[in-house]
Amino acid sequence: MSLEVVAKEVASTSAEEALRRSEQQYRSVVDNIKQVIFRTDARGVWQFLNAAWTEITGFAVDETLGRSFLSFVHPEDRVRHAEVFQPLLESRGEYLGHEARYLTKAGGFRWIEVFAQLTTDPAGRVVGIFGTLTDTTDRKRADEELATTRARLAHLLVSSPAVLYSVPILSDYAIASISENLHRQLGYDVDDVVDDPDFWTSRLHPADAARARAAWAATPIDGRRSEQYRFRHRDGRYRWIHDERRVVRDEAGHAVEIVGSWVDVTEYHQAEEARVRLSAVVEQSAESIVITGVDGAIEYVNPAFEQLTGYARDELIGQSPSLLKSGKHDADFYRALWATLADGEAWAGRFTNARKDGSLFEAAAVVFPVRGAEGDVVNYVAGMHDLTHEQQIEDQLRQAQKMEIAGRLAGGIAHDFNNLITVITGRAYLLLRNDAATPAQRRDIELIQETANRAAALTRQLLAFSRKQAIVPRVLDLNAALQAMNRMLRRLISEDVELTVVAGADLGRVKADPGQIEQVVLNLVVNARDAMPDGGRLTITTSNVCLEEDDAHVRVALPPGDYVMLAVADTGCGMRAETQAHVFEPFFTMKGAEKGTGLGLSTVYGIVKQSDGDIVIESAPGAGATFKIFLPRVDGKIDGMVHRGGVTLPRGRETILLAEDENSLREMVRETLAFCGYRVLEAGNGREGLMRAREYEGPIDLLLTDVVMPLMSGAELAQQLTALRPSMKVLFMSGYTDDTMALRRVATGEIPLIEKPFSTEGLARHVRAVLDATPPR
């Protein structure tokens, strides 16, 4: 190899080494710059990033290159960030100063200021973007904190009760600056005050002016002054002002300015008057208040405390509150109370205390320490609220909740039994129509039917208690209803029970189901009769009653208003309070198993509640019992009683769509309707019924549907089908429902209903009656 070739190779190697070192030095410089230096292609895909990118975002350069810069921008800023580059592309210039949030690998974001410039090839085509990214997060946060601080300071100046002002030391009384809350405090605007040397002096109360001016003149000498004087508000009234100020000195110690604050302290000067008023309030308060010394001795009680405890004030002063102990609280209770007070905190809880006569009362109490000027506890104050009435309300609420739960259970049971009983009675009827049945078989079938009817009566009682029974209320005269029942009632009671009916004069009308009212009276009369096995007096009374807000003694859960009361009183054995708390519960009875089911009074309770009324008991052992029923008084014409028809089985040839989810009940109803000559289309639920109606091309004269069904209720099915077939009539079947809207429509007579369990005759009559009814115009 020639020396010339060797020299060229050495020179080439030296150049490459120099270039490599130069690139390393360049890379080192670039990577040590705190700004992110970047380059993208024309699509915005990262081509180059220095190490500052990783320091700021946490993303490694290797995992970033090849991805779009927008994928690292906060989702809320992406559209805006992309749009600002559009003018850059159009003008092929540079863009500086745009800020956006860039995501960090840790899941947060950093505020980044972007400088960008297009790069082009020799032909002038855009090949990429070159620029820098500067982390401005700390500056951004500092700006936000500064803005927040300024806003907070401005808010404090505006909302502060103190008006801040400044006066140059050589300007006499001319105020140079004052806070804007002056208007809220004293009614003046800033422009009324600044540079007016007479503003302050001209508005001082004449009796306080000389004293206030002298104190102002002494301020530069004393360095700090405060006094109170009266100052005229813009409305012309004088307000007491607490003026506190101090001298501001320059670096040389010369007084240059007086700064101060005005605080309206009129209320403090009225404190004595307020104290007198407060004393009157405490004396006249309905809440019981007692004040003791630190040793626990009673120093003050108000009249309400005397009334609550039965002790006179003179009997309590100097005594310990332990005088009221009832024995219902143990030593730990009182230790915890005093431990709380010893810690300087208020104690809140309930006391069960004893009155002077020994009777107990429960009160909600708050006991707190009162501190003197030195911060030491000087008194304890207790405020007590008598909970006697509230406790009664709580007891009633718990009882109502218990009855509601029992009602739901009873209603659910009755619903299932109604379907079973309807099938039994219907099948029994169809068997009795069979002429091939022997007399012995007919007797067995009739016994089955009679037993099922007795079970149906029990389910009706359960439904009445649960208040889920569909009823048809009418405007009634209770006096007329009792008169119609008189002969029946006298047959129910024994000869040694004297029955008296006291009918109230000008008795108001009520709205209720006639059959249910009859059931209420019968159950109460039977209950009273059984309470007087050796005879006695049974009195039924009706009267008009107006309940006022303060009728707490009546103990009814009803709003104020006009009511009609029905009272059934006996002179029997009476009941203890514990018994009265349970008498309306289903299956609760004090009679032997052979005398009752325990559903009589629960039925009464359910009927009364469903009629928007209430029932209360007045009784004591050996003193008889009085059941008082309150029903809302209504206006309106008395409706005639609806008498049940005969037992003939009407027939027809119309088409009926039957929707019932209980298979055995649906089959029985289908056979009965077919037996009566009708064409029957069956559906196992609401949706299936809707499908059958759409598929059937002929007319459908009647929809006979259960109210409660899966997938689609009977009410929904009827609503959709009547829209498709306006001439179709509807008859509901139900013995229990939670559909309050359906119950309301039944109660108003808008839709007809046959109650489960129903007899075959009842089904046939209802179907025929609905089909024959004239449609409303």
Short mmCIF file of N, CA and C in Angstrom, two decimals, residues 26-27 30-31 36-41 45-51 53 61 64-66 129-131 133:
data_model
loop_
_atom_site.label_atom_id
_atom_site.label_comp_id
_atom_site.label_asym_id
_atom_site.label_seq_id
_atom_site.Cartn_x
_atom_site.Cartn_y
_atom_site.Cartn_z
N TYR A 26 -22.72 17.44 20.67
CA TYR A 26 -24.00 18.08 20.33
C TYR A 26 -25.15 17.41 21.10
N ARG A 27 -25.08 16.05 21.10
CA ARG A 27 -26.16 15.32 21.80
C ARG A 27 -26.13 15.61 23.29
N VAL A 30 -27.62 19.03 23.78
CA VAL A 30 -29.07 19.00 23.57
C VAL A 30 -29.77 18.32 24.73
N ASP A 31 -29.19 17.17 25.18
CA ASP A 31 -29.84 16.42 26.26
C ASP A 31 -29.77 17.15 27.59
N VAL A 36 -37.59 20.92 26.02
CA VAL A 36 -37.71 19.78 25.12
C VAL A 36 -37.51 20.29 23.70
N ILE A 37 -36.52 19.73 23.02
CA ILE A 37 -36.31 20.03 21.60
C ILE A 37 -36.90 18.88 20.82
N PHE A 38 -37.75 19.20 19.86
CA PHE A 38 -38.45 18.14 19.15
C PHE A 38 -38.44 18.39 17.65
N ARG A 39 -38.69 17.30 16.92
CA ARG A 39 -38.89 17.37 15.48
C ARG A 39 -39.91 16.31 15.11
N THR A 40 -40.89 16.69 14.30
CA THR A 40 -41.89 15.73 13.81
C THR A 40 -41.87 15.74 12.30
N ASP A 41 -42.51 14.74 11.71
CA ASP A 41 -42.69 14.78 10.27
C ASP A 41 -43.92 15.64 9.96
N VAL A 45 -45.82 13.22 13.62
CA VAL A 45 -45.26 12.05 14.30
C VAL A 45 -43.85 12.41 14.77
N TRP A 46 -43.60 12.12 16.10
CA TRP A 46 -42.31 12.46 16.67
C TRP A 46 -41.16 11.79 15.89
N GLN A 47 -40.13 12.57 15.50
CA GLN A 47 -38.93 12.06 14.85
C GLN A 47 -37.70 12.21 15.74
N PHE A 48 -37.74 13.23 16.60
CA PHE A 48 -36.59 13.47 17.49
C PHE A 48 -37.09 14.13 18.76
N LEU A 49 -36.52 13.72 19.90
CA LEU A 49 -36.79 14.33 21.20
C LEU A 49 -35.52 14.25 22.03
N ASN A 50 -35.23 15.28 22.78
CA ASN A 50 -34.08 15.21 23.67
C ASN A 50 -34.50 14.66 25.03
N ALA A 51 -33.52 14.50 25.93
CA ALA A 51 -33.76 13.84 27.23
C ALA A 51 -34.71 14.63 28.11
N TRP A 53 -37.52 15.60 27.49
CA TRP A 53 -38.88 15.03 27.35
C TRP A 53 -39.16 14.02 28.44
N VAL A 61 -37.84 8.33 25.59
CA VAL A 61 -37.80 8.82 24.21
C VAL A 61 -38.09 7.68 23.25
N THR A 64 -41.63 6.94 22.72
CA THR A 64 -42.39 8.08 22.22
C THR A 64 -42.23 8.26 20.73
N LEU A 65 -41.00 8.08 20.22
CA LEU A 65 -40.74 8.29 18.79
C LEU A 65 -41.61 7.37 17.95
N GLY A 66 -42.11 7.92 16.86
CA GLY A 66 -42.97 7.14 15.98
C GLY A 66 -44.45 7.30 16.30
N ILE A 129 -42.00 19.54 11.44
CA ILE A 129 -42.11 20.68 12.37
C ILE A 129 -40.96 20.56 13.35
N PHE A 130 -40.30 21.67 13.60
CA PHE A 130 -39.21 21.72 14.55
C PHE A 130 -39.56 22.76 15.61
N GLY A 131 -39.21 22.46 16.85
CA GLY A 131 -39.54 23.44 17.87
C GLY A 131 -39.11 23.00 19.25
N LEU A 133 -40.52 22.62 23.58
CA LEU A 133 -41.60 22.52 24.56
C LEU A 133 -41.04 22.97 25.90
#
